[in-house]
CSV table of N, CA and C in Angstrom, one decimal:
chain,number,residue,atom,x,y,z
A,1,MET,N,76.4,137.0,84.2
A,1,MET,CA,76.9,138.3,84.5
A,1,MET,C,77.5,139.0,83.3
A,2,LYS,N,78.0,138.2,82.4
A,2,LYS,CA,78.7,138.7,81.2
A,2,LYS,C,77.7,139.5,80.4
A,3,GLU,N,76.4,139.0,80.2
A,3,GLU,CA,75.4,139.7,79.4
A,3,GLU,C,75.1,141.1,80.1
A,4,VAL,N,75.1,141.2,81.4
A,4,VAL,CA,74.8,142.4,82.1
A,4,VAL,C,76.0,143.4,81.8
A,5,GLU,N,77.2,142.9,81.9
A,5,GLU,CA,78.3,143.8,81.7
A,5,GLU,C,78.4,144.3,80.3
A,6,LYS,N,78.0,143.5,79.3
A,6,LYS,CA,78.0,143.9,77.9
A,6,LYS,C,76.9,145.0,77.7
A,7,LEU,N,75.7,144.8,78.3
A,7,LEU,CA,74.7,145.8,78.2
A,7,LEU,C,75.1,147.1,78.9
A,8,TYR,N,75.7,147.0,80.0
A,8,TYR,CA,76.2,148.2,80.7
A,8,TYR,C,77.1,149.0,79.9
A,9,GLU,N,78.1,148.4,79.2
A,9,GLU,CA,79.1,149.1,78.4
A,9,GLU,C,78.4,149.7,77.2
A,10,MET,N,77.5,148.9,76.5
A,10,MET,CA,76.8,149.4,75.3
A,10,MET,C,76.0,150.7,75.7
A,11,LEU,N,75.2,150.5,76.7
A,11,LEU,CA,74.3,151.7,77.1
A,11,LEU,C,75.1,152.9,77.6
A,12,ARG,N,76.1,152.6,78.3
A,12,ARG,CA,77.0,153.7,78.9
A,12,ARG,C,77.5,154.5,77.7
A,13,LYS,N,78.0,153.8,76.7
A,13,LYS,CA,78.6,154.5,75.5
A,13,LYS,C,77.6,155.3,74.7
A,14,MET,N,76.3,154.8,74.7
A,14,MET,CA,75.3,155.5,74.0
A,14,MET,C,74.7,156.6,74.8
A,15,GLN,N,74.5,156.5,76.1
A,15,GLN,CA,73.8,157.5,76.9
A,15,GLN,C,74.6,158.6,77.5
A,16,GLU,N,75.9,158.3,77.8
A,16,GLU,CA,76.7,159.4,78.4
A,16,GLU,C,76.9,160.6,77.5
A,17,PRO,N,77.1,160.4,76.2
A,17,PRO,CA,77.2,161.6,75.4
A,17,PRO,C,75.9,162.4,75.4
A,18,LYS,N,74.8,161.8,75.7
A,18,LYS,CA,73.5,162.5,75.8
A,18,LYS,C,73.3,163.2,77.2
A,19,GLY,N,74.2,163.0,78.1
A,19,GLY,CA,74.1,163.6,79.4
A,19,GLY,C,73.4,162.7,80.4
A,20,PHE,N,73.2,161.4,80.1
A,20,PHE,CA,72.6,160.5,81.1
A,20,PHE,C,73.7,159.5,81.5
A,21,TYR,N,73.8,159.3,82.8
A,21,TYR,CA,74.9,158.5,83.4
A,21,TYR,C,74.2,157.4,84.2
A,22,PHE,N,74.9,156.3,84.4
A,22,PHE,CA,74.4,155.3,85.3
A,22,PHE,C,74.7,155.8,86.7
A,23,SER,N,73.8,155.4,87.6
A,23,SER,CA,74.1,155.7,89.0
A,23,SER,C,75.4,155.1,89.5
A,24,ALA,N,76.0,155.8,90.4
A,24,ALA,CA,77.3,155.3,91.0
A,24,ALA,C,77.1,154.0,91.8
A,25,ASP,N,75.9,153.7,92.1
A,25,ASP,CA,75.6,152.5,92.9
A,25,ASP,C,75.6,151.3,91.8
A,26,LYS,N,76.7,150.8,91.5
A,26,LYS,CA,76.8,149.8,90.5
A,26,LYS,C,76.1,148.5,90.7
A,27,GLU,N,75.9,148.1,92.0
A,27,GLU,CA,75.2,146.9,92.3
A,27,GLU,C,73.7,147.1,91.9
A,28,ARG,N,73.2,148.3,92.3
A,28,ARG,CA,71.8,148.6,91.9
A,28,ARG,C,71.6,148.6,90.4
A,29,VAL,N,72.6,149.3,89.7
A,29,VAL,CA,72.6,149.4,88.3
A,29,VAL,C,72.6,148.0,87.6
A,30,PHE,N,73.4,147.1,88.1
A,30,PHE,CA,73.5,145.7,87.5
A,30,PHE,C,72.2,145.0,87.8
A,31,ASP,N,71.6,145.2,89.0
A,31,ASP,CA,70.3,144.6,89.3
A,31,ASP,C,69.2,145.0,88.3
A,32,LEU,N,69.2,146.4,88.0
A,32,LEU,CA,68.2,146.9,87.1
A,32,LEU,C,68.5,146.4,85.7
A,33,LEU,N,69.8,146.4,85.3
A,33,LEU,CA,70.1,145.9,83.9
A,33,LEU,C,69.7,144.4,83.8
A,34,SER,N,69.8,143.6,84.9
A,34,SER,CA,69.4,142.2,84.9
A,34,SER,C,67.9,142.2,84.6
A,35,GLY,N,67.2,143.1,85.3
A,35,GLY,CA,65.7,143.2,85.1
A,35,GLY,C,65.3,143.5,83.6
A,36,LEU,N,66.1,144.4,83.0
A,36,LEU,CA,65.9,144.8,81.6
A,36,LEU,C,66.1,143.6,80.7
A,37,ILE,N,67.1,142.8,81.0
A,37,ILE,CA,67.4,141.6,80.2
A,37,ILE,C,66.3,140.6,80.4
A,38,GLU,N,65.9,140.4,81.7
A,38,GLU,CA,64.8,139.5,82.0
A,38,GLU,C,63.5,139.9,81.2
A,39,ASN,N,63.2,141.2,81.2
A,39,ASN,CA,62.0,141.7,80.5
A,39,ASN,C,62.1,141.5,79.0
A,40,LYS,N,63.3,141.7,78.5
A,40,LYS,CA,63.5,141.4,77.1
A,40,LYS,C,63.3,140.0,76.7
A,41,ASN,N,63.7,139.1,77.6
A,41,ASN,CA,63.5,137.7,77.3
A,41,ASN,C,62.0,137.3,77.5
A,42,ARG,N,61.3,138.0,78.4
A,42,ARG,CA,59.9,137.7,78.7
A,42,ARG,C,59.0,138.3,77.6
A,43,TYR,N,59.2,139.6,77.3
A,43,TYR,CA,58.3,140.3,76.4
A,43,TYR,C,58.8,140.6,75.0
A,44,GLY,N,60.1,140.5,74.8
A,44,GLY,CA,60.7,140.8,73.5
A,44,GLY,C,61.2,142.2,73.4
A,45,TYR,N,61.1,143.0,74.5
A,45,TYR,CA,61.6,144.3,74.6
A,45,TYR,C,62.0,144.7,76.0
A,46,MET,N,62.9,145.6,76.1
A,46,MET,CA,63.4,146.0,77.5
A,46,MET,C,62.6,147.1,78.1
A,47,CYS,N,61.5,146.6,78.8
A,47,CYS,CA,60.7,147.6,79.5
A,47,CYS,C,61.3,147.8,80.9
A,48,CYS,N,61.0,149.0,81.5
A,48,CYS,CA,61.5,149.4,82.8
A,48,CYS,C,61.2,148.3,83.8
A,49,PRO,N,62.2,147.8,84.5
A,49,PRO,CA,62.1,146.8,85.5
A,49,PRO,C,61.4,147.3,86.8
A,50,CYS,N,61.1,148.6,86.9
A,50,CYS,CA,60.5,149.1,88.1
A,50,CYS,C,59.0,149.4,87.9
A,51,ARG,N,58.5,149.0,86.7
A,51,ARG,CA,57.1,149.1,86.4
A,51,ARG,C,56.5,147.8,85.9
A,52,LEU,N,55.2,147.7,86.0
A,52,LEU,CA,54.5,146.5,85.5
A,52,LEU,C,54.2,146.7,84.1
A,53,ALA,N,54.7,145.7,83.3
A,53,ALA,CA,54.5,145.8,81.8
A,53,ALA,C,53.2,144.9,81.5
A,54,SER,N,52.6,145.2,80.4
A,54,SER,CA,51.4,144.5,80.0
A,54,SER,C,51.8,143.3,79.1
A,55,GLY,N,52.9,143.4,78.5
A,55,GLY,CA,53.3,142.4,77.5
A,55,GLY,C,52.9,142.8,76.1
A,56,ASP,N,52.2,144.0,76.0
A,56,ASP,CA,51.8,144.5,74.7
A,56,ASP,C,52.7,145.7,74.4
A,57,ARG,N,53.6,145.5,73.4
A,57,ARG,CA,54.6,146.5,73.1
A,57,ARG,C,54.0,147.9,72.9
A,58,GLU,N,52.9,148.0,72.2
A,58,GLU,CA,52.3,149.3,71.9
A,58,GLU,C,51.8,149.9,73.2
A,59,LYS,N,51.2,149.2,74.1
A,59,LYS,CA,50.8,149.7,75.4
A,59,LYS,C,51.9,150.1,76.3
A,60,ASP,N,53.0,149.4,76.1
A,60,ASP,CA,54.2,149.6,77.0
A,60,ASP,C,55.3,150.5,76.4
A,61,LYS,N,55.0,151.1,75.2
A,61,LYS,CA,56.1,151.8,74.5
A,61,LYS,C,56.6,153.0,75.4
A,62,ASP,N,55.8,153.5,76.3
A,62,ASP,CA,56.2,154.6,77.1
A,62,ASP,C,57.2,154.2,78.2
A,63,ILE,N,57.3,152.9,78.5
A,63,ILE,CA,58.2,152.4,79.5
A,63,ILE,C,59.3,151.5,79.0
A,64,ILE,N,59.5,151.5,77.7
A,64,ILE,CA,60.6,150.8,77.1
A,64,ILE,C,61.9,151.7,77.4
A,65,CYS,N,62.8,151.1,78.0
A,65,CYS,CA,64.0,151.8,78.5
A,65,CYS,C,64.9,152.2,77.3
A,66,PRO,N,65.4,153.5,77.4
A,66,PRO,CA,65.0,154.5,78.3
A,66,PRO,C,63.6,155.0,78.1
A,67,CYS,N,62.8,155.0,79.2
A,67,CYS,CA,61.4,155.4,79.1
A,67,CYS,C,61.3,156.9,78.8
A,68,ILE,N,60.1,157.3,78.4
A,68,ILE,CA,59.8,158.7,78.0
A,68,ILE,C,59.8,159.6,79.2
A,69,TYR,N,59.8,159.0,80.4
A,69,TYR,CA,59.8,159.8,81.6
A,69,TYR,C,61.2,160.1,82.1
A,70,ARG,N,62.2,159.5,81.6
A,70,ARG,CA,63.6,159.6,82.1
A,70,ARG,C,64.1,161.1,82.0
A,71,GLU,N,63.9,161.7,80.8
A,71,GLU,CA,64.5,163.0,80.6
A,71,GLU,C,63.9,164.0,81.6
A,72,PRO,N,62.5,164.1,81.7
A,72,PRO,CA,62.0,165.1,82.7
A,72,PRO,C,62.4,164.7,84.1
A,73,ASP,N,62.4,163.4,84.4
A,73,ASP,CA,62.8,163.0,85.8
A,73,ASP,C,64.3,163.5,86.1
A,74,VAL,N,65.2,163.2,85.2
A,74,VAL,CA,66.6,163.6,85.4
A,74,VAL,C,66.7,165.1,85.5
A,75,GLU,N,66.0,165.8,84.6
A,75,GLU,CA,66.0,167.2,84.6
A,75,GLU,C,65.6,167.8,85.9
A,76,GLU,N,64.5,167.3,86.4
A,76,GLU,CA,63.9,167.8,87.6
A,76,GLU,C,64.5,167.3,88.9
A,77,PHE,N,64.8,166.0,89.0
A,77,PHE,CA,65.3,165.4,90.2
A,77,PHE,C,66.7,164.9,90.2
A,78,GLY,N,67.3,164.9,89.0
A,78,GLY,CA,68.7,164.4,88.9
A,78,GLY,C,68.8,162.9,88.7
A,79,SER,N,67.6,162.2,88.7
A,79,SER,CA,67.6,160.8,88.6
A,79,SER,C,66.2,160.4,87.9
A,80,CYS,N,66.3,159.3,87.2
A,80,CYS,CA,65.0,158.7,86.7
A,80,CYS,C,64.3,158.0,87.8
A,81,TYR,N,63.1,157.6,87.6
A,81,TYR,CA,62.2,156.9,88.6
A,81,TYR,C,62.9,155.8,89.3
A,82,CYS,N,63.7,154.9,88.6
A,82,CYS,CA,64.3,153.7,89.2
A,82,CYS,C,65.7,154.0,89.6
A,83,ASN,N,66.2,155.2,89.4
A,83,ASN,CA,67.6,155.5,89.7
A,83,ASN,C,68.7,154.8,88.8
A,84,LEU,N,68.3,154.4,87.6
A,84,LEU,CA,69.2,153.8,86.7
A,84,LEU,C,70.0,154.9,86.1
A,85,TYR,N,69.3,155.8,85.5
A,85,TYR,CA,70.0,157.0,84.8
A,85,TYR,C,69.9,158.2,85.7
A,86,VAL,N,71.0,158.9,85.8
A,86,VAL,CA,71.2,160.0,86.7
A,86,VAL,C,72.0,161.1,86.0
A,87,SER,N,72.0,162.3,86.6
A,87,SER,CA,72.9,163.3,86.1
A,87,SER,C,74.3,163.2,86.8
A,88,GLN,N,75.2,163.9,86.3
A,88,GLN,CA,76.5,163.9,86.9
A,88,GLN,C,76.4,164.5,88.3
A,89,ASP,N,75.6,165.6,88.4
A,89,ASP,CA,75.4,166.2,89.7
A,89,ASP,C,74.9,165.3,90.8
A,90,TRP,N,73.9,164.4,90.3
A,90,TRP,CA,73.4,163.4,91.3
A,90,TRP,C,74.4,162.5,91.7
A,91,ASN,N,75.2,162.0,90.8
A,91,ASN,CA,76.3,161.1,91.2
A,91,ASN,C,77.4,161.7,92.1
A,92,GLN,N,77.5,163.0,92.0
A,92,GLN,CA,78.5,163.8,92.8
A,92,GLN,C,77.9,164.4,94.0
A,93,ASP,N,76.6,164.0,94.3
A,93,ASP,CA,75.9,164.4,95.5
A,93,ASP,C,75.7,165.9,95.6
A,94,LYS,N,75.6,166.6,94.4
A,94,LYS,CA,75.4,168.0,94.3
A,94,LYS,C,73.9,168.3,94.3
A,95,VAL,N,73.1,167.3,94.2
A,95,VAL,CA,71.6,167.5,94.3
A,95,VAL,C,71.1,166.5,95.2
A,96,PRO,N,70.1,166.8,96.0
A,96,PRO,CA,69.5,165.8,97.0
A,96,PRO,C,69.0,164.6,96.3
A,97,HIS,N,69.2,163.5,96.9
A,97,HIS,CA,68.6,162.2,96.4
A,97,HIS,C,67.3,162.0,97.0
A,98,VAL,N,66.3,162.5,96.3
A,98,VAL,CA,64.9,162.5,96.8
A,98,VAL,C,64.1,161.4,96.0
A,99,TYR,N,63.0,161.0,96.6
A,99,TYR,CA,62.1,160.1,95.9
A,99,TYR,C,61.6,160.7,94.6
A,100,VAL,N,61.7,160.0,93.5
A,100,VAL,CA,61.2,160.5,92.2
A,100,VAL,C,59.8,159.9,92.0
A,101,PRO,N,58.8,160.8,91.9
A,101,PRO,CA,57.5,160.3,91.8
A,101,PRO,C,57.2,159.7,90.5
A,102,GLU,N,56.2,158.8,90.4
A,102,GLU,CA,55.8,158.2,89.2
A,102,GLU,C,55.1,159.1,88.3
A,103,ARG,N,55.6,159.3,87.1
A,103,ARG,CA,55.0,160.2,86.1
A,103,ARG,C,54.0,159.4,85.2
A,104,ARG,N,54.1,158.1,85.1
A,104,ARG,CA,53.3,157.4,84.2
A,104,ARG,C,51.8,157.5,84.7
A,105,PRO,N,50.9,157.9,83.8
A,105,PRO,CA,49.5,158.1,84.2
A,105,PRO,C,48.9,156.8,84.7
A,106,PRO,N,48.1,156.9,85.7
A,106,PRO,CA,47.5,155.7,86.3
A,106,PRO,C,46.7,154.9,85.3
A,107,GLU,N,46.1,155.5,84.3
A,107,GLU,CA,45.3,154.7,83.4
A,107,GLU,C,46.2,153.8,82.5
A,108,LYS,N,47.5,154.0,82.5
A,108,LYS,CA,48.4,153.1,81.8
A,108,LYS,C,48.7,151.9,82.6
A,109,PHE,N,48.5,151.9,83.9
A,109,PHE,CA,48.8,150.8,84.7
A,109,PHE,C,47.9,149.6,84.4
A,110,PHE,N,46.7,149.8,84.0
A,110,PHE,CA,45.7,148.7,83.9
A,110,PHE,C,45.1,148.7,82.5
A,111,SER,N,45.8,149.3,81.5
A,111,SER,CA,45.2,149.3,80.2
A,111,SER,C,45.5,148.1,79.4
């Protein structure tokens, strides 16, 4: 758990000034951060735990956290695909918590 807490603090300090916050659901956040750590141990990079990685860093570069889809997701829906990063409004229930559709092109899934 110590590793997850360290990652949480490091990423929080880096991302909050950019306007990206962790979800208020800390249990979910810690599960996702555990997945990032597991993927880093498995692949050598922290790819999104909500997507299938190929193990090829170049092919997966769009899903290395924070993925390239985070910014448009948070802008449009208040949350990224996996609900790790959210806006302040999302955390304060000022925007509806709707399903965030997958932006990753289907051809990336099997490449």
